Every structure is written in structure tokens, then in C-alpha cells.
PDB file of C-alpha atoms in Angstrom:
ATOM      1  CA  MET A   5     103.272 -25.128 175.824  1.00 73.00           C
ATOM      2  CA  ILE A   6     100.059 -26.146 174.045  1.00 80.00           C
ATOM      3  CA  PRO A   7      97.268 -23.546 174.475  1.00 85.00           C
ATOM      4  CA  ASN A   8      93.913 -24.483 175.955  1.00 89.00           C
ATOM      5  CA  ARG A   9      91.483 -26.327 173.708  1.00 93.00           C
ATOM      6  CA  ARG A  10      89.468 -23.993 171.487  1.00 95.00           C
ATOM      7  CA  PHE A  11      86.428 -24.641 169.298  1.00 97.00           C
ATOM      8  CA  ILE A  12      85.308 -22.303 166.507  1.00 98.00           C
ATOM      9  CA  VAL A  13      81.819 -22.730 165.067  1.00 98.00           C
ATOM     10  CA  SER A  14      80.908 -20.747 161.942  1.00 97.00           C
ATOM     11  CA  LEU A  15      77.462 -20.547 160.377  1.00 97.00           C
ATOM     12  CA  ILE A  16      78.005 -20.690 156.621  1.00 96.00           C
ATOM     13  CA  GLY A  17      75.719 -18.761 154.292  1.00 92.00           C
ATOM     14  CA  THR A  18      76.249 -17.348 150.823  1.00 89.00           C
ATOM     15  CA  ASN A  19      79.262 -15.277 151.919  1.00 91.00           C
ATOM     16  CA  PRO A  20      82.095 -17.284 153.553  1.00 94.00           C
ATOM     17  CA  LEU A  21      84.370 -14.278 154.122  1.00 94.00           C
ATOM     18  CA  PRO A  22      83.255 -13.505 157.725  1.00 94.00           C
ATOM     19  CA  ALA A  23      83.910 -17.131 158.696  1.00 96.00           C
ATOM     20  CA  PHE A  24      87.316 -17.022 156.975  1.00 96.00           C
ATOM     21  CA  ILE A  25      88.290 -13.869 158.895  1.00 95.00           C
ATOM     22  CA  THR A  26      86.990 -15.195 162.243  1.00 95.00           C
ATOM     23  CA  ILE A  27      88.785 -18.516 161.901  1.00 96.00           C
ATOM     24  CA  LEU A  28      92.119 -16.979 160.877  1.00 95.00           C
ATOM     25  CA  LYS A  29      91.848 -14.421 163.692  1.00 94.00           C
ATOM     26  CA  ASN A  30      91.127 -16.966 166.447  1.00 94.00           C
ATOM     27  CA  TYR A  31      92.869 -20.148 165.311  1.00 95.00           C
ATOM     28  CA  HIS A  32      95.744 -21.665 167.250  1.00 93.00           C
ATOM     29  CA  GLU A  33      97.353 -25.116 167.191  1.00 92.00           C
ATOM     30  CA  ASN A  34      94.818 -26.686 169.581  1.00 93.00           C
ATOM     31  CA  THR A  35      91.676 -25.626 167.703  1.00 96.00           C
ATOM     32  CA  LYS A  36      88.786 -27.612 166.247  1.00 97.00           C
ATOM     33  CA  ILE A  37      86.627 -25.979 163.537  1.00 98.00           C
ATOM     34  CA  PHE A  38      82.967 -26.708 162.788  1.00 98.00           C
ATOM     35  CA  LEU A  39      81.363 -25.270 159.632  1.00 98.00           C
ATOM     36  CA  ILE A  40      77.556 -25.372 159.845  1.00 97.00           C
ATOM     37  CA  TYR A  41      75.920 -25.485 156.420  1.00 96.00           C
ATOM     38  CA  THR A  42      72.427 -25.876 154.975  1.00 93.00           C
ATOM     39  CA  GLU A  43      71.351 -28.221 152.191  1.00 84.00           C
ATOM     40  CA  TYR A  44      70.002 -27.117 148.824  1.00 73.00           C
ATOM     41  CA  SER A  45      66.230 -27.209 148.408  1.00 64.00           C
ATOM     42  CA  GLU A  46      63.507 -25.502 146.370  1.00 57.00           C
ATOM     43  CA  SER A  47      63.379 -22.732 148.966  1.00 55.00           C
ATOM     44  CA  ASN A  48      67.083 -22.555 149.869  1.00 55.00           C
ATOM     45  CA  VAL A  49      70.219 -22.155 147.760  1.00 65.00           C
ATOM     46  CA  GLY A  50      72.161 -24.171 150.335  1.00 79.00           C
ATOM     47  CA  SER A  51      75.716 -23.571 151.525  1.00 90.00           C
ATOM     48  CA  LYS A  52      77.388 -26.991 151.494  1.00 93.00           C
ATOM     49  CA  ILE A  53      79.543 -26.214 148.446  1.00 93.00           C
ATOM     50  CA  ILE A  54      80.583 -22.901 150.017  1.00 94.00           C
ATOM     51  CA  ALA A  55      81.574 -24.706 153.246  1.00 96.00           C
ATOM     52  CA  GLU A  56      83.547 -27.262 151.219  1.00 95.00           C
ATOM     53  CA  ASN A  57      85.391 -24.478 149.332  1.00 95.00           C
ATOM     54  CA  LEU A  58      86.269 -22.810 152.636  1.00 96.00           C
ATOM     55  CA  LYS A  59      87.465 -26.092 154.132  1.00 97.00           C
ATOM     56  CA  VAL A  60      89.808 -26.724 151.186  1.00 96.00           C
ATOM     57  CA  VAL A  61      91.394 -23.253 151.405  1.00 96.00           C
ATOM     58  CA  LEU A  62      91.790 -23.462 155.201  1.00 97.00           C
ATOM     59  CA  GLU A  63      93.461 -26.882 154.953  1.00 96.00           C
ATOM     60  CA  GLU A  64      95.925 -25.541 152.381  1.00 94.00           C
ATOM     61  CA  LYS A  65      96.727 -22.389 154.370  1.00 93.00           C
ATOM     62  CA  ILE A  66      97.035 -24.127 157.753  1.00 93.00           C
ATOM     63  CA  PRO A  67      98.457 -27.660 157.404  1.00 92.00           C
ATOM     64  CA  GLY A  68      96.982 -29.963 160.045  1.00 93.00           C
ATOM     65  CA  ILE A  69      93.927 -27.792 160.754  1.00 95.00           C
ATOM     66  CA  ASP A  70      90.966 -29.867 161.965  1.00 96.00           C
ATOM     67  CA  VAL A  71      87.780 -28.846 160.098  1.00 97.00           C
ATOM     68  CA  SER A  72      84.440 -30.680 160.180  1.00 97.00           C
ATOM     69  CA  LEU A  73      81.199 -29.901 158.346  1.00 97.00           C
ATOM     70  CA  MET A  74      77.813 -30.253 160.024  1.00 97.00           C
ATOM     71  CA  LYS A  75      74.402 -30.039 158.350  1.00 96.00           C
ATOM     72  CA  CYS A  76      71.610 -27.877 159.737  1.00 96.00           C
ATOM     73  CA  ASP A  77      68.377 -26.272 158.536  1.00 93.00           C
ATOM     74  CA  LYS A  78      67.891 -22.621 157.668  1.00 91.00           C
ATOM     75  CA  SER A  79      64.596 -22.102 159.521  1.00 91.00           C
ATOM     76  CA  ASN A  80      63.183 -25.264 161.139  1.00 93.00           C
ATOM     77  CA  THR A  81      63.624 -24.552 164.845  1.00 95.00           C
ATOM     78  CA  ARG A  82      63.356 -28.222 165.833  1.00 96.00           C
ATOM     79  CA  ILE A  83      66.169 -29.201 163.477  1.00 96.00           C
ATOM     80  CA  ILE A  84      68.284 -26.185 164.456  1.00 96.00           C
ATOM     81  CA  ASN A  85      67.946 -26.989 168.154  1.00 96.00           C
ATOM     82  CA  GLY A  86      68.786 -30.621 167.426  1.00 96.00           C
ATOM     83  CA  CYS A  87      71.892 -29.561 165.498  1.00 96.00           C
ATOM     84  CA  ILE A  88      73.054 -27.387 168.411  1.00 97.00           C
ATOM     85  CA  LYS A  89      72.426 -30.222 170.877  1.00 96.00           C
ATOM     86  CA  ASP A  90      74.505 -32.631 168.773  1.00 97.00           C
ATOM     87  CA  LEU A  91      77.230 -30.005 168.329  1.00 97.00           C
ATOM     88  CA  LEU A  92      77.564 -29.318 172.054  1.00 96.00           C
ATOM     89  CA  LYS A  93      77.624 -33.047 172.826  1.00 96.00           C
ATOM     90  CA  CYS A  94      80.422 -33.500 170.299  1.00 96.00           C
ATOM     91  CA  ILE A  95      82.371 -30.602 171.807  1.00 96.00           C
ATOM     92  CA  GLU A  96      82.002 -32.069 175.315  1.00 94.00           C
ATOM     93  CA  THR A  97      83.569 -35.331 174.133  1.00 94.00           C
ATOM     94  CA  LEU A  98      86.491 -33.418 172.597  1.00 94.00           C
ATOM     95  CA  MET A  99      87.226 -31.246 175.634  1.00 93.00           C
ATOM     96  CA  ASP A 100      90.200 -31.957 177.847  1.00 86.00           C
ATOM     97  CA  GLU A 101      90.521 -31.390 181.580  1.00 84.00           C
ATOM     98  CA  ASN A 102      91.642 -27.772 181.154  1.00 86.00           C
ATOM     99  CA  LYS A 103      89.563 -24.673 180.590  1.00 91.00           C
ATOM    100  CA  CYS A 104      88.222 -24.624 177.012  1.00 94.00           C
ATOM    101  CA  GLU A 105      86.727 -21.956 174.753  1.00 94.00           C
ATOM    102  CA  LEU A 106      83.899 -22.003 172.225  1.00 96.00           C
ATOM    103  CA  ILE A 107      83.659 -19.148 169.715  1.00 96.00           C
ATOM    104  CA  LEU A 108      80.547 -18.867 167.547  1.00 96.00           C
ATOM    105  CA  ASP A 109      80.650 -16.774 164.377  1.00 96.00           C
ATOM    106  CA  TYR A 110      76.995 -16.234 163.487  1.00 96.00           C
ATOM    107  CA  THR A 111      77.504 -13.532 160.835  1.00 95.00           C
ATOM    108  CA  SER A 112      76.363 -15.483 157.784  1.00 93.00           C
ATOM    109  CA  GLY A 113      73.587 -17.629 159.227  1.00 92.00           C
ATOM    110  CA  THR A 114      69.915 -17.098 158.474  1.00 91.00           C
ATOM    111  CA  LYS A 115      67.996 -15.005 160.995  1.00 93.00           C
ATOM    112  CA  ALA A 116      66.559 -18.118 162.642  1.00 94.00           C
ATOM    113  CA  MET A 117      69.891 -19.954 162.770  1.00 95.00           C
ATOM    114  CA  SER A 118      71.816 -16.944 164.055  1.00 95.00           C
ATOM    115  CA  ALA A 119      69.295 -16.107 166.792  1.00 94.00           C
ATOM    116  CA  ILE A 120      68.989 -19.666 168.105  1.00 96.00           C
ATOM    117  CA  PHE A 121      72.687 -20.529 167.857  1.00 96.00           C
ATOM    118  CA  ALA A 122      73.747 -17.282 169.557  1.00 93.00           C
ATOM    119  CA  GLU A 123      71.309 -17.799 172.445  1.00 93.00           C
ATOM    120  CA  LYS A 124      72.143 -21.471 172.981  1.00 94.00           C
ATOM    121  CA  VAL A 125      75.903 -21.113 172.638  1.00 93.00           C
ATOM    122  CA  LEU A 126      76.224 -17.967 174.725  1.00 89.00           C
ATOM    123  CA  HIS A 127      74.345 -19.614 177.592  1.00 89.00           C
ATOM    124  CA  ALA A 128      75.623 -23.165 177.188  1.00 91.00           C
ATOM    125  CA  ASP A 129      76.014 -24.653 180.657  1.00 89.00           C
ATOM    126  CA  ILE A 130      79.061 -26.862 180.191  1.00 93.00           C
ATOM    127  CA  GLU A 131      81.673 -27.089 182.915  1.00 92.00           C
ATOM    128  CA  ASN A 132      85.065 -25.597 182.012  1.00 93.00           C
ATOM    129  CA  LEU A 133      83.747 -24.168 178.745  1.00 94.00           C
ATOM    130  CA  SER A 134      83.747 -20.393 178.186  1.00 92.00           C
ATOM    131  CA  THR A 135      81.532 -19.321 175.298  1.00 93.00           C
ATOM    132  CA  TYR A 136      81.840 -16.300 173.029  1.00 93.00           C
ATOM    133  CA  ILE A 137      79.882 -15.011 170.047  1.00 93.00           C
ATOM    134  CA  SER A 138      81.356 -13.048 167.159  1.00 94.00           C
ATOM    135  CA  TYR A 139      79.769 -10.969 164.396  1.00 94.00           C
ATOM    136  CA  VAL A 140      81.617  -9.330 161.494  1.00 94.00           C
ATOM    137  CA  ASP A 141      79.801  -6.052 160.790  1.00 90.00           C
ATOM    138  CA  ASP A 142      80.670  -5.127 157.192  1.00 84.00           C
ATOM    139  CA  ASN A 143      78.835  -1.821 157.348  1.00 80.00           C
ATOM    140  CA  GLN A 144      80.999  -0.544 160.205  1.00 85.00           C
ATOM    141  CA  ASN A 145      84.054  -2.693 159.328  1.00 88.00           C
ATOM    142  CA  VAL A 146      84.288  -4.039 162.872  1.00 92.00           C
ATOM    143  CA  ILE A 147      84.105  -7.415 164.610  1.00 93.00           C
ATOM    144  CA  LEU A 148      81.699  -7.451 167.549  1.00 91.00           C
ATOM    145  CA  GLU A 149      82.590 -10.007 170.209  1.00 90.00           C
ATOM    146  CA  ASP A 150      80.517 -10.811 173.270  1.00 87.00           C
ATOM    147  CA  THR A 151      80.399 -13.250 176.164  1.00 81.00           C
ATOM    148  CA  LYS A 152      78.157 -13.761 179.164  1.00 69.00           C
ATOM    149  CA  LEU A 153      81.153 -12.876 181.321  1.00 55.00           C
ATOM    150  CA  ILE A 154      80.649  -9.272 182.444  1.00 53.00           C
ATOM    151  CA  GLY A 155      83.215  -6.853 181.062  1.00 54.00           C
ATOM    152  CA  LYS A 156      84.413  -9.126 178.282  1.00 64.00           C
ATOM    153  CA  SER A 157      82.582  -7.561 175.318  1.00 72.00           C
ATOM    154  CA  SER A 158      84.816  -5.972 172.700  1.00 85.00           C
ATOM    155  CA  ILE A 159      84.867  -4.266 169.309  1.00 89.00           C
ATOM    156  CA  VAL A 160      87.787  -4.988 166.970  1.00 89.00           C
ATOM    157  CA  LEU A 161      88.444  -3.108 163.735  1.00 91.00           C
ATOM    158  CA  VAL A 162      88.512  -5.516 160.784  1.00 91.00           C
ATOM    159  CA  ARG A 163      91.584  -3.691 159.467  1.00 89.00           C
ATOM    160  CA  ASP A 164      93.454  -4.384 162.712  1.00 89.00           C
ATOM    161  CA  ALA A 165      92.296  -8.011 162.808  1.00 90.00           C
ATOM    162  CA  VAL A 166      93.461  -8.840 159.280  1.00 90.00           C
ATOM    163  CA  ARG A 167      96.658  -6.770 159.313  1.00 84.00           C
ATOM    164  CA  ASN A 168      98.922  -9.735 160.019  1.00 83.00           C
ATOM    165  CA  MET A 169      96.917 -12.374 158.167  1.00 88.00           C
ATOM    166  CA  ASP A 170      98.615 -13.772 155.089  1.00 89.00           C
ATOM    167  CA  VAL A 171      95.514 -13.632 152.896  1.00 93.00           C
ATOM    168  CA  SER A 172      95.868 -13.385 149.131  1.00 94.00           C
ATOM    169  CA  ILE A 173      93.426 -12.284 146.452  1.00 95.00           C
ATOM    170  CA  GLU A 174      93.257 -15.870 145.207  1.00 95.00           C
ATOM    171  CA  ASP A 175      92.406 -17.105 148.736  1.00 95.00           C
ATOM    172  CA  VAL A 176      89.340 -14.875 148.772  1.00 96.00           C
ATOM    173  CA  VAL A 177      88.103 -15.744 145.286  1.00 96.00           C
ATOM    174  CA  ARG A 178      88.695 -19.460 145.932  1.00 96.00           C
ATOM    175  CA  ILE A 179      86.490 -19.549 149.021  1.00 95.00           C
ATOM    176  CA  HIS A 180      83.808 -18.147 146.698  1.00 95.00           C
ATOM    177  CA  GLY A 181      84.366 -20.962 144.196  1.00 94.00           C
ATOM    178  CA  TYR A 182      86.644 -19.285 141.636  1.00 95.00           C
ATOM    179  CA  ARG A 183      90.359 -19.376 140.827  1.00 95.00           C
ATOM    180  CA  ILE A 184      92.729 -17.284 138.726  1.00 95.00           C
ATOM    181  CA  SER A 185      93.146 -19.037 135.374  1.00 94.00           C
ATOM    182  CA  ASN A 186      95.642 -16.865 133.510  1.00 92.00           C
ATOM    183  CA  PRO A 187      99.305 -16.229 134.446  1.00 88.00           C
ATOM    184  CA  VAL A 188      99.332 -13.048 136.534  1.00 92.00           C
ATOM    185  CA  LYS A 189     101.361 -11.872 139.514  1.00 92.00           C
ATOM    186  CA  GLU A 190      99.994 -10.595 142.802  1.00 93.00           C
ATOM    187  CA  ASN A 191     101.888  -7.568 144.120  1.00 92.00           C
ATOM    188  CA  MET A 192     101.973  -5.538 147.320  1.00 88.00           C
ATOM    189  CA  ASP A 193     102.150  -1.750 147.017  1.00 86.00           C
ATOM    190  CA  GLU A 194     103.787   0.751 149.348  1.00 82.00           C
ATOM    191  CA  ASN A 195     100.598   0.944 151.416  1.00 80.00           C
ATOM    192  CA  ASN A 196     100.474  -2.844 151.923  1.00 83.00           C
ATOM    193  CA  ILE A 197      97.506  -3.227 149.575  1.00 90.00           C
ATOM    194  CA  ARG A 198      97.603  -6.394 147.491  1.00 93.00           C
ATOM    195  CA  HIS A 199      96.718  -6.018 143.821  1.00 96.00           C
ATOM    196  CA  ILE A 200      96.841  -7.765 140.470  1.00 96.00           C
ATOM    197  CA  ASP A 201      97.214  -5.783 137.269  1.00 92.00           C
ATOM    198  CA  GLY A 202      95.021  -7.061 134.506  1.00 81.00           C
ATOM    199  CA  PRO A 203      93.502  -8.309 132.551  1.00 93.00           C
ATOM    200  CA  ILE A 204      92.684 -11.109 135.011  1.00 96.00           C
ATOM    201  CA  VAL A 205      90.549 -14.130 134.181  1.00 96.00           C
ATOM    202  CA  PHE A 206      88.774 -16.084 136.921  1.00 96.00           C
ATOM    203  CA  GLU A 207      87.158 -19.476 136.379  1.00 95.00           C
ATOM    204  CA  ASN A 208      84.950 -21.742 138.491  1.00 93.00           C
ATOM    205  CA  ASN A 209      84.872 -25.545 138.473  1.00 89.00           C
ATOM    206  CA  ILE A 210      82.264 -25.749 135.700  1.00 92.00           C
ATOM    207  CA  GLY A 211      84.181 -23.467 133.361  1.00 93.00           C
ATOM    208  CA  ASN A 212      82.345 -20.160 133.859  1.00 94.00           C
ATOM    209  CA  ARG A 213      84.744 -17.247 133.414  1.00 96.00           C
ATOM    210  CA  ILE A 214      84.869 -13.689 134.721  1.00 96.00           C
ATOM    211  CA  SER A 215      87.318 -11.069 133.458  1.00 96.00           C
ATOM    212  CA  ALA A 216      88.399  -7.915 135.268  1.00 97.00           C
ATOM    213  CA  ASP A 217      90.805  -5.092 134.472  1.00 96.00           C
ATOM    214  CA  GLU A 218      92.450  -4.977 137.915  1.00 97.00           C
ATOM    215  CA  VAL A 219      91.770  -6.446 141.370  1.00 97.00           C
ATOM    216  CA  TYR A 220      92.695  -5.150 144.831  1.00 97.00           C
ATOM    217  CA  LEU A 221      92.395  -6.639 148.321  1.00 95.00           C
ATOM    218  CA  ILE A 222      91.370  -4.172 151.024  1.00 91.00           C
ATOM    219  CA  ASP A 223      90.819  -5.449 154.572  1.00 89.00           C
ATOM    220  CA  CYS A 224      90.117  -8.902 153.070  1.00 91.00           C
ATOM    221  CA  LYS A 225      87.475  -7.463 150.736  1.00 92.00           C
ATOM    222  CA  ILE A 226      87.883  -7.845 146.993  1.00 95.00           C
ATOM    223  CA  ALA A 227      87.785  -4.625 144.955  1.00 96.00           C
ATOM    224  CA  VAL A 228      87.110  -5.529 141.324  1.00 97.00           C
ATOM    225  CA  CYS A 229      87.894  -2.946 138.640  1.00 97.00           C
ATOM    226  CA  PHE A 230      86.019  -2.671 135.347  1.00 97.00           C
ATOM    227  CA  LYS A 231      86.438  -0.210 132.489  1.00 95.00           C
ATOM    228  CA  SER A 232      83.190   0.482 130.647  1.00 93.00           C
ATOM    229  CA  ARG A 233      82.812  -1.105 127.224  1.00 92.00           C
ATOM    230  CA  TYR A 234      81.122   2.139 126.149  1.00 88.00           C
ATOM    231  CA  PHE A 235      84.097   4.375 126.914  1.00 84.00           C
ATOM    232  CA  GLY A 236      84.186   7.256 124.431  1.00 78.00           C
ATOM    233  CA  MET A 237      80.800   6.351 122.920  1.00 79.00           C
ATOM    234  CA  LYS A 238      78.582   8.723 124.956  1.00 79.00           C
ATOM    235  CA  GLU A 239      76.118   5.885 125.488  1.00 78.00           C
ATOM    236  CA  ARG A 240      72.708   6.378 127.048  1.00 83.00           C
ATOM    237  CA  VAL A 241      72.255   5.692 130.748  1.00 85.00           C
ATOM    238  CA  GLY A 242      70.092   2.602 130.099  1.00 86.00           C
ATOM    239  CA  LYS A 243      72.971   0.628 128.571  1.00 90.00           C
ATOM    240  CA  LEU A 244      75.374   1.836 131.257  1.00 89.00           C
ATOM    241  CA  LYS A 245      72.887   0.663 133.898  1.00 89.00           C
ATOM    242  CA  MET A 246      72.727  -2.862 132.440  1.00 90.00           C
ATOM    243  CA  GLU A 247      76.511  -2.976 132.151  1.00 92.00           C
ATOM    244  CA  LEU A 248      76.948  -1.871 135.744  1.00 89.00           C
ATOM    245  CA  PHE A 249      74.429  -4.484 136.952  1.00 89.00           C
ATOM    246  CA  GLU A 250      76.499  -7.101 135.091  1.00 93.00           C
ATOM    247  CA  TYR A 251      79.724  -5.915 136.760  1.00 94.00           C
ATOM    248  CA  LYS A 252      78.057  -5.903 140.170  1.00 91.00           C
ATOM    249  CA  ASP A 253      77.010  -9.528 139.663  1.00 92.00           C
ATOM    250  CA  LYS A 254      80.535 -10.514 138.607  1.00 95.00           C
ATOM    251  CA  ALA A 255      82.128  -8.779 141.595  1.00 95.00           C
ATOM    252  CA  GLU A 256      79.775 -10.571 143.990  1.00 92.00           C
ATOM    253  CA  LYS A 257      80.572 -13.950 142.464  1.00 94.00           C
ATOM    254  CA  LEU A 258      84.263 -13.309 143.147  1.00 95.00           C
ATOM    255  CA  GLY A 259      84.035 -11.688 146.564  1.00 94.00           C
ATOM    256  CA  GLY A 260      80.551 -11.986 148.024  1.00 89.00           C
ATOM    257  CA  ASN A 261      77.843  -9.424 148.663  1.00 84.00           C
ATOM    258  CA  ARG A 262      80.199  -6.916 150.239  1.00 84.00           C
ATOM    259  CA  SER A 263      82.702  -6.858 147.386  1.00 91.00           C
ATOM    260  CA  ILE A 264      83.725  -3.449 146.058  1.00 93.00           C
ATOM    261  CA  ILE A 265      83.120  -2.323 142.467  1.00 94.00           C
ATOM    262  CA  LEU A 266      85.296   0.278 140.734  1.00 95.00           C
ATOM    263  CA  TYR A 267      83.688   1.426 137.482  1.00 93.00           C
ATOM    264  CA  LYS A 268      85.687   3.538 135.053  1.00 94.00           C
ATOM    265  CA  SER A 269      83.489   5.544 132.729  1.00 90.00           C
ATOM    266  CA  ASP A 270      83.538   8.883 130.942  1.00 89.00           C
ATOM    267  CA  CYS A 271      79.840   9.528 131.620  1.00 87.00           C
ATOM    268  CA  ASP A 272      78.962  12.840 133.236  1.00 87.00           C
ATOM    269  CA  GLU A 273      78.128  13.430 136.890  1.00 88.00           C
ATOM    270  CA  GLY A 274      74.408  13.405 136.208  1.00 88.00           C
ATOM    271  CA  LYS A 275      74.551   9.899 134.739  1.00 87.00           C
ATOM    272  CA  LYS A 276      76.754   8.714 137.607  1.00 87.00           C
ATOM    273  CA  GLY A 277      74.151   9.918 140.077  1.00 86.00           C
ATOM    274  CA  LEU A 278      71.393   8.088 138.182  1.00 86.00           C
ATOM    275  CA  LEU A 279      73.426   4.849 138.035  1.00 85.00           C
ATOM    276  CA  LEU A 280      74.095   4.916 141.763  1.00 84.00           C
ATOM    277  CA  ARG A 281      70.420   5.628 142.429  1.00 83.00           C
ATOM    278  CA  TYR A 282      69.373   2.679 140.262  1.00 82.00           C
ATOM    279  CA  LEU A 283      71.638   0.270 142.138  1.00 78.00           C
ATOM    280  CA  LYS A 284      70.512   1.592 145.526  1.00 76.00           C
ATOM    281  CA  ARG A 285      66.875   1.277 144.485  1.00 74.00           C
ATOM    282  CA  ASP A 286      67.108  -2.215 143.025  1.00 68.00           C
ATOM    283  CA  TYR A 287      69.355  -3.770 145.687  1.00 65.00           C
ATOM    284  CA  GLU A 288      69.256  -3.665 149.472  1.00 54.00           C
ATOM    285  CA  PHE A 289      73.010  -3.237 149.841  1.00 55.00           C
ATOM    286  CA  GLU A 290      74.593   0.051 150.811  1.00 69.00           C
ATOM    287  CA  MET A 291      75.985   0.853 147.396  1.00 74.00           C
ATOM    288  CA  ASP A 292      77.472   4.145 148.622  1.00 75.00           C
ATOM    289  CA  LYS A 293      80.097   2.010 150.385  1.00 80.00           C
ATOM    290  CA  ARG A 294      80.549  -0.489 147.554  1.00 86.00           C
ATOM    291  CA  LEU A 295      80.382   1.333 144.218  1.00 88.00           C
ATOM    292  CA  PHE A 296      83.027   3.872 143.249  1.00 92.00           C
ATOM    293  CA  PHE A 297      83.309   5.706 139.940  1.00 92.00           C
ATOM    294  CA  VAL A 298      86.731   6.244 138.400  1.00 93.00           C
ATOM    295  CA  ASN A 299      87.276   9.331 136.273  1.00 89.00           C
ATOM    296  CA  GLU A 300      88.486   8.908 132.710  1.00 87.00           C
ATOM    297  CA  ASP A 301      91.839  10.572 133.459  1.00 89.00           C
ATOM    298  CA  GLU A 302      92.380   8.627 136.721  1.00 92.00           C
ATOM    299  CA  SER A 303      93.940   5.204 137.237  1.00 94.00           C
ATOM    300  CA  PHE A 304      92.321   2.505 139.346  1.00 95.00           C
ATOM    301  CA  LYS A 305      95.361   2.596 141.640  1.00 93.00           C
ATOM    302  CA  ASP A 306      94.981   6.334 142.246  1.00 92.00           C
ATOM    303  CA  ARG A 307      91.269   5.882 142.972  1.00 93.00           C
ATOM    304  CA  ILE A 308      92.075   3.161 145.517  1.00 93.00           C
ATOM    305  CA  LYS A 309      94.527   5.530 147.207  1.00 90.00           C
ATOM    306  CA  ARG A 310      91.901   8.266 147.428  1.00 88.00           C
ATOM    307  CA  MET A 311      89.489   5.797 149.006  1.00 85.00           C
ATOM    308  CA  TYR A 312      91.625   3.992 151.558  1.00 81.00           C
ATOM    309  CA  VAL A 313      95.029   5.577 152.104  1.00 68.00           C
TER     310      VAL A 313
END
């Protein structure tokens, strides 16, 4: 029996991972996907390429999946409202006579897009269409789901949602525009954590390369492992700071702004505290949950176990 018609709308920003998780969690055979992107401009990096990368990976993972891209604006309320109007009209034409569902993932949209889309979709007055909104909260590692139907709100742990998803490390780096370019094997350990032993080389479509010592996949987040180039050299904290900033940038290119960085260094605890303080001061992200130091006598695998097992 074919399930009722379902529509999933994802606002695409610089990090496509929340959309990837939401789509894989909610997709069934009678689903239509809309990826809402913004164009590049002097004031906006744009997300069309990111939406296109996500579309390619989804079409390879789920043969026959129906994915469309739709352009919007990051802040112009008139254009955003017009985009929503066109979207809902399109969905009405695609509905069948049975009860249908519309799920909006607004995690990665701009503040203006997310606020307007969530309000309009949640209260869309379309006969036989139930509407839901979904937000992937990376800080709490939960998916918040809500509907205007009383008693239907829910909180789902990301770990529970992705447990049965067949998501590989390469899937995640490919939706961010990179691929693995050297012959390596992805393995699954006894705790069901995917990992690749290094060195691993990643490359994007214009030939830019990133190397890492090891990579792990934890609840669909990439954990990228780097051993300091200054190991055994007792280098000053200034050089370690610049190196760590470089590794942070590389990890985010591979896995987005919630990727995890494991940094193996023989610097003392005082320097580690300074490095963490520098990253917390210079970036808005919660580095306490993203940056982990690995002791000189500890393996990356053992550090991962201490963190997540």
C-alpha cells in the first residue's frame, strides 16, 4: 500500500547536514522534496551549489527520489513571501485526494527566511494538508518537531533518528562539496562508529585538497583528527593557535560548522586552555562541544571512545 503523499521542504544554508538528516528521517516512497536556496551576491555567499551537492547525493542514495530546487532570497520579505506562495501553490497541484503532509526543515535558513517560512507553513490553510516544522538543534543533539495540532509536538534524539540510516563518511563530505581522493577503506567498529584510518585526502571539484590523519562519523557529524606538525618541538602557543585555526577551517569545509576537531598535541595543559580560549573568543561556536585535545600517549580511537561510548 502506497503511503499518503508527503512533501519535505528544507531551507538550505551553508550547512546541508540538518536537511540531509531531516530528509532521510522522513522520506518514504511517495515523497516530494523541495530544497530552497539563495543566490550568490555581494552580501550573500549563496547556497545553490550546496543544494545541488545535496541533490546529487540524495539521488544516488535513494534511486527515484523526486528533488526540486527553488530559489528564494535571504532577507527580502516580499520575495520570501512570494516564494512561499509559489511553493504552496505547487504543492496543492501535486496533492492527491488523500490526506497529505508537509514537513518544513528550517534549521539552516537565515533568520528572516526561517521565521517567515515557519509561520506561513505551520498555519497554511490548505484542505487535507497537515503541516509540521522541524529544527535540528546541534547544541542539544535533538530534533524539535512541532505542528499546530495540539499534542503533536515532539523531541527526537539525533542519535536515535540516525541509528538506522545508512550514512557514510563520504556521504557527509560530499554534501559539503568534497570527496575522498585516495584509496582508503571505511570501517565500522564494535560500537557502530564509522571511521577511516589515515592518512585521508579529500578534494573538491576545483582541485583543493584537505588531508587528515583519521576521520570518524558520530551521529552524522564528522570528527576530523589532526596530529600537530609541531609534535615534540615544544612550540610557542602562537604557532599552535594558527595551526589549530587552520585545522578548524579544514574540518568545517568537510563537515560544516558543527564538525568535531580532534587535535593531538604534546603541549601542556596551560597551553591547551589558552588555545581553547582563543577559539571560543574568536568564534561564536561552542568550541567546548567541538574541540577535543588528544594526549600524546593516546590514540584518536581511544579518545573517541572516552567521548562517546
